[in-house]
Short mmCIF file of C-alpha atoms and ligand atoms in Angstrom, two decimals:
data_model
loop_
_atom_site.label_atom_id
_atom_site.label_comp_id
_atom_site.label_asym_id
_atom_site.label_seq_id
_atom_site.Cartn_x
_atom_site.Cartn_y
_atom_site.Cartn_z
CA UNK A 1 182.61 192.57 136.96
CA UNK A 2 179.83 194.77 136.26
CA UNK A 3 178.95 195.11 132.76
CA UNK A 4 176.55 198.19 131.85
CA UNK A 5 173.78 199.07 129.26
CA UNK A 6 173.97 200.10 125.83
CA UNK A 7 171.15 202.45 124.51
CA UNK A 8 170.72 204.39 121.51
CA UNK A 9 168.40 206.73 119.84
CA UNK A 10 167.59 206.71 116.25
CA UNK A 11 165.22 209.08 114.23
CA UNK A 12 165.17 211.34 111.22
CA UNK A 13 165.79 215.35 111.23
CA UNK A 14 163.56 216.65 113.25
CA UNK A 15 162.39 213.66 115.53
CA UNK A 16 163.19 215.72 118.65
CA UNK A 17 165.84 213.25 119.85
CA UNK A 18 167.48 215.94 121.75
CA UNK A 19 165.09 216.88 124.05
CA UNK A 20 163.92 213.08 124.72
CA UNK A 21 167.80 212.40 125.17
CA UNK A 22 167.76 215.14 128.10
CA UNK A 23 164.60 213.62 129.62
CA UNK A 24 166.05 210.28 129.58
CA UNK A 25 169.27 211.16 131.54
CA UNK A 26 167.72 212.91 134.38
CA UNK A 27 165.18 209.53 134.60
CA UNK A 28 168.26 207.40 134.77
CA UNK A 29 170.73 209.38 136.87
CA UNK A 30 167.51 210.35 139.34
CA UNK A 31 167.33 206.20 139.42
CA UNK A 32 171.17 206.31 140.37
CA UNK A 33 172.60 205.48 137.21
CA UNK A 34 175.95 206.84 135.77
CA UNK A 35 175.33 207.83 132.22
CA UNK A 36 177.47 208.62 129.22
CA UNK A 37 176.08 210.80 127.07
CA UNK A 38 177.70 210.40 123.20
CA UNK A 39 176.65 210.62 119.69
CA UNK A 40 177.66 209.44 116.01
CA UNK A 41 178.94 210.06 114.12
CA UNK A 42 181.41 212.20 116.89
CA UNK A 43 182.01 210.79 120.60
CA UNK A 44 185.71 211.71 120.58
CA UNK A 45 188.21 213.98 118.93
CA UNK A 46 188.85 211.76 115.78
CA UNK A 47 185.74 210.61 115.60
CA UNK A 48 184.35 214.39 115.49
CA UNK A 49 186.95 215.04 112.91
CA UNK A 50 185.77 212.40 110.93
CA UNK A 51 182.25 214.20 111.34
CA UNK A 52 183.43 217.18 110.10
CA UNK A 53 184.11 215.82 107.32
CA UNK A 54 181.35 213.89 106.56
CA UNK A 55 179.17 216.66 107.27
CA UNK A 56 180.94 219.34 105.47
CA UNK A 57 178.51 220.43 102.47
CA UNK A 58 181.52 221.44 100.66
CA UNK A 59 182.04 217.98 99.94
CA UNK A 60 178.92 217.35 98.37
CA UNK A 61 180.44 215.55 95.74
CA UNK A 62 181.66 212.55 98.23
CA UNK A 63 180.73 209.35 97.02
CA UNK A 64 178.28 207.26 98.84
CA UNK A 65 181.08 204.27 99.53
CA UNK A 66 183.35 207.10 100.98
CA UNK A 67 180.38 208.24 103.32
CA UNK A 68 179.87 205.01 104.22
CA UNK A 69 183.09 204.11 105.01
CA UNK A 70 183.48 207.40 106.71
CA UNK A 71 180.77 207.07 109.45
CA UNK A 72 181.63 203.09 109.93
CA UNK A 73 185.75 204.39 110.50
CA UNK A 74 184.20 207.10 112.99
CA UNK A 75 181.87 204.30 114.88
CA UNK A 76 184.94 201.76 115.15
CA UNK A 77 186.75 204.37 117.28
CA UNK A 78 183.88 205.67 119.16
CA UNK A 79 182.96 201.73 120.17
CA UNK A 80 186.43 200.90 121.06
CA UNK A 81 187.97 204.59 122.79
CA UNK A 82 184.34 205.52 124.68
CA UNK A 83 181.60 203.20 124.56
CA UNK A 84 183.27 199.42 125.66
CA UNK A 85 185.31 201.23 128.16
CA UNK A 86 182.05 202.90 129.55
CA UNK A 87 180.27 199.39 129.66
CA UNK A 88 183.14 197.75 131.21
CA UNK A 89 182.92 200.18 133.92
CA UNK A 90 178.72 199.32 134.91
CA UNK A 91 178.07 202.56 133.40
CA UNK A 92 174.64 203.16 130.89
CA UNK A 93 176.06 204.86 127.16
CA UNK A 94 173.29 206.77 125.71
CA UNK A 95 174.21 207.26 121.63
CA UNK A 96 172.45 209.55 119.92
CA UNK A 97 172.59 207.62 116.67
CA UNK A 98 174.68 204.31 116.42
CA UNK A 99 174.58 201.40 113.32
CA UNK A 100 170.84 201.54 112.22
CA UNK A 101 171.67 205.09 111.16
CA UNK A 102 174.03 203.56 108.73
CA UNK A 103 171.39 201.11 107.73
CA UNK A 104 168.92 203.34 107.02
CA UNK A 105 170.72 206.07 105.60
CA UNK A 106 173.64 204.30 103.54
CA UNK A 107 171.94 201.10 102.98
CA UNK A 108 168.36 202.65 102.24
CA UNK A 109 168.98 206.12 101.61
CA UNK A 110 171.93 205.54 99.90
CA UNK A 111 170.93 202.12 98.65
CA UNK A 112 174.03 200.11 99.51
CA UNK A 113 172.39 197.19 100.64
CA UNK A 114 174.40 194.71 102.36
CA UNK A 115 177.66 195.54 102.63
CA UNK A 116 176.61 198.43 104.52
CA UNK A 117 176.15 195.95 107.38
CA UNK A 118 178.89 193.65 107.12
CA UNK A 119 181.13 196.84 107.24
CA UNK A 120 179.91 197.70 110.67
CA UNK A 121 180.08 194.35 112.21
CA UNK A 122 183.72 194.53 111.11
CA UNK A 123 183.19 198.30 113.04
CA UNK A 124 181.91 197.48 115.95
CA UNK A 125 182.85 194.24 116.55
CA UNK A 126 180.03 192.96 116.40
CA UNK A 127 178.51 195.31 119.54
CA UNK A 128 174.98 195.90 119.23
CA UNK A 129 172.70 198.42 122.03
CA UNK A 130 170.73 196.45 124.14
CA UNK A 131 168.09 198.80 123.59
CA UNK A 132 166.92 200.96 120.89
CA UNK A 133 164.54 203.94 120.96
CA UNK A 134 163.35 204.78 117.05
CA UNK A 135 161.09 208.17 117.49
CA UNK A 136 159.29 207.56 114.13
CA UNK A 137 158.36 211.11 111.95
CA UNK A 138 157.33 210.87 108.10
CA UNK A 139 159.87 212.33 106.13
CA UNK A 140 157.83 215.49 105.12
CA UNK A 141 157.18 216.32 109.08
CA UNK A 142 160.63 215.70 110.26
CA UNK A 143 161.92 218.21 107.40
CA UNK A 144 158.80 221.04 108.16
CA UNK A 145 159.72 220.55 111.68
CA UNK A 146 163.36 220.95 111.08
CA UNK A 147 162.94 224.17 108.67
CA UNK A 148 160.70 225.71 111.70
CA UNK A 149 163.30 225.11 113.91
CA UNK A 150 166.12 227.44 111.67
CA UNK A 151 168.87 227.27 114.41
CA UNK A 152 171.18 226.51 112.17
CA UNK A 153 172.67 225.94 109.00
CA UNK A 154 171.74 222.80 107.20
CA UNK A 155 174.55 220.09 107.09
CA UNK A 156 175.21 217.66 104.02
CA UNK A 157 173.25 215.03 104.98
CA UNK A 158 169.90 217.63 105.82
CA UNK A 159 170.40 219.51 102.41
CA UNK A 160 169.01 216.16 100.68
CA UNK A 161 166.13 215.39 99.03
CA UNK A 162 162.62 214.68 100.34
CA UNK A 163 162.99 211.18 98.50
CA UNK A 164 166.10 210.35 99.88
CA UNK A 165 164.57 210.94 103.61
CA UNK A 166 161.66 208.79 102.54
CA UNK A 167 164.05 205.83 101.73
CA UNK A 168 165.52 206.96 105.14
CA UNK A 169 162.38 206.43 106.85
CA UNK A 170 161.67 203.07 104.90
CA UNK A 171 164.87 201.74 106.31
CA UNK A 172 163.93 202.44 109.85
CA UNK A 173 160.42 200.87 109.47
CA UNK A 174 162.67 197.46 107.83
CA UNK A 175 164.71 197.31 110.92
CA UNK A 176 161.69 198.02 113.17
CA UNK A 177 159.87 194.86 111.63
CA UNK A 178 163.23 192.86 111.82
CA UNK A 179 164.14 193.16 115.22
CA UNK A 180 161.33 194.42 117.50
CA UNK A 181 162.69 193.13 120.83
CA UNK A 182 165.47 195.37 120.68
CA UNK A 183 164.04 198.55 118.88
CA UNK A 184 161.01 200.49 120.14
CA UNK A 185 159.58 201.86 117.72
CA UNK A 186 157.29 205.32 119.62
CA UNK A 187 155.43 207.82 117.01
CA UNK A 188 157.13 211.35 117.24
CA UNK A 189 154.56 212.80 116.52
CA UNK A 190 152.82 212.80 119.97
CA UNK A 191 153.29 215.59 122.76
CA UNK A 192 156.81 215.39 124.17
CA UNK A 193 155.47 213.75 127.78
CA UNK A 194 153.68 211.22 125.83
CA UNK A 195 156.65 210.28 124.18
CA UNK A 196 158.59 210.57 126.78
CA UNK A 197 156.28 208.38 128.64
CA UNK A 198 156.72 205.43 126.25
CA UNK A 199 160.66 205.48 126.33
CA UNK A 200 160.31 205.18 130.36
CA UNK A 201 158.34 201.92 130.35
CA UNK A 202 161.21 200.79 128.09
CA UNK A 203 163.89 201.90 130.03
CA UNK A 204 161.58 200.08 133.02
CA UNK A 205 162.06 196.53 130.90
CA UNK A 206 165.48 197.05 130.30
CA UNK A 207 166.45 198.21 133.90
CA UNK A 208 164.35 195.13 135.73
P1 TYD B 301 173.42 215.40 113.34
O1 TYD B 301 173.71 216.87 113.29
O2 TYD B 301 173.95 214.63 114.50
O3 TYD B 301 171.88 215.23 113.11
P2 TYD B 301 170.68 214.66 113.95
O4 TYD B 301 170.30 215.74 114.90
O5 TYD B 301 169.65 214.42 112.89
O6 TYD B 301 171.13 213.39 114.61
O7 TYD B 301 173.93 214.79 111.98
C1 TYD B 301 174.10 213.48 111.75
C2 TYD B 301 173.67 213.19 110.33
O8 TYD B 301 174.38 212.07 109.83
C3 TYD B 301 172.19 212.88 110.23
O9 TYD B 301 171.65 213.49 109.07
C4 TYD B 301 172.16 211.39 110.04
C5 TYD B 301 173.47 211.08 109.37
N1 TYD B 301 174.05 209.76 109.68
C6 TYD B 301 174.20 208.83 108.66
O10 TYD B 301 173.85 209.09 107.50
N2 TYD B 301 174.78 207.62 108.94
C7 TYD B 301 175.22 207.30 110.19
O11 TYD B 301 175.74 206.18 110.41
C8 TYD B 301 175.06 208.27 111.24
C9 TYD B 301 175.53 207.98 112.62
C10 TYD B 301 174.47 209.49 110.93
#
């Protein structure tokens, strides 16, 4: 049985995931790859309601166990309705976010430590991507970049502080050091086909 790939995208506000995300599909479907395109927290109809939530900044006084617990519940169903099916069937999932968000955000931003992890290996089961792309942005460019962009409302998780996206961006540099054979770590700030040009020589390794 064919068994696919599992890729996922990580960066702060602002990183310009989406348009890299958009770039990488028409590289891998022009190669002849069937690709799932998904994203966390979201992926399928509970897991978006459980975004809503999360994201809602009504709730802005939700406690940081609750959020955490939140975007793990959403991840469990998103691994087990969308993404294993999609690997069982040779296909390549491409998640906008997956479990280094939660590290970086709940166990860095929100300074969990630990248990933020051993709550998504119970989430996942344990499944990790077999490639990660980390488009790196300080935390001051990433939130200039998003206010120039004004599209649209800011969400929960966007309205907080500059310090908070710092410890964000700390996280993301701790994971980089920790596992660099499966995240590739590519500076943001670069021109969009440079960037662009970086994730394709992954993809390359991956793919050969
Ligand atoms: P989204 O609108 O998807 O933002 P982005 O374009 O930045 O990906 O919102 C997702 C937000 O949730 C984003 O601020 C990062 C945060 N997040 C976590 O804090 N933990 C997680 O596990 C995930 C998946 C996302």
């Amino acid at each position: 049985m064919s068994k696919g790939y599992f890729i996922s995208i990580e960066g702060g506000d602002g990183s310009g995931k989406s348009t890299q995300i958009k770039k990488m599909v028409s590289y891998l479907e022009a190669k002849g790859y069937s690709v799932v395109v998904t994203r966390e927290p979201g992926g399928t109809p509970i897991a978006e309601a459980i975004r809503n939530i999360i994201l809602n900044p009504a709730y802005s006084h939700m406690t940081a166990r609750t959020e955490m617990l939140l975007y793990a519940a959403s991840r469990a169903q998103h691994v087990e309705e969308k993404i294993l099916p999609a690997l069982s069937a040779g296909k390549i999932v491409l998640s906008d976010r997956f479990t280094d968000s939660s590290i970086a955000y709940q166990a860095y931003g929100r300074d969990l430590g630990d248990m933020v992890r051993i709550v998504n290996e119970i989430a996942t089961a344990g499944l990790k991507p077999d490639l990660t792309i980390y488009l790196a942005l300080s935390a001051a460019d990433g939130i200039a970049r998003k206010q120039a962009q004004q599209q649209h409302s800011l969400d929960r998780m966007e309205l907080e502080t500059q310090a908070f996206h710092e410890r964000v961006a700390a996280g993301y540099e701790a994971l980089c050091q920790a596992e660099p054979a499966r995240i590739c770590r590519i500076d943001a700030g670069q021109e969009i086909e440079t960037v662009f040009s970086h994730i394709r020589s992954a993809l390359d390794v991956l793919l050969s």
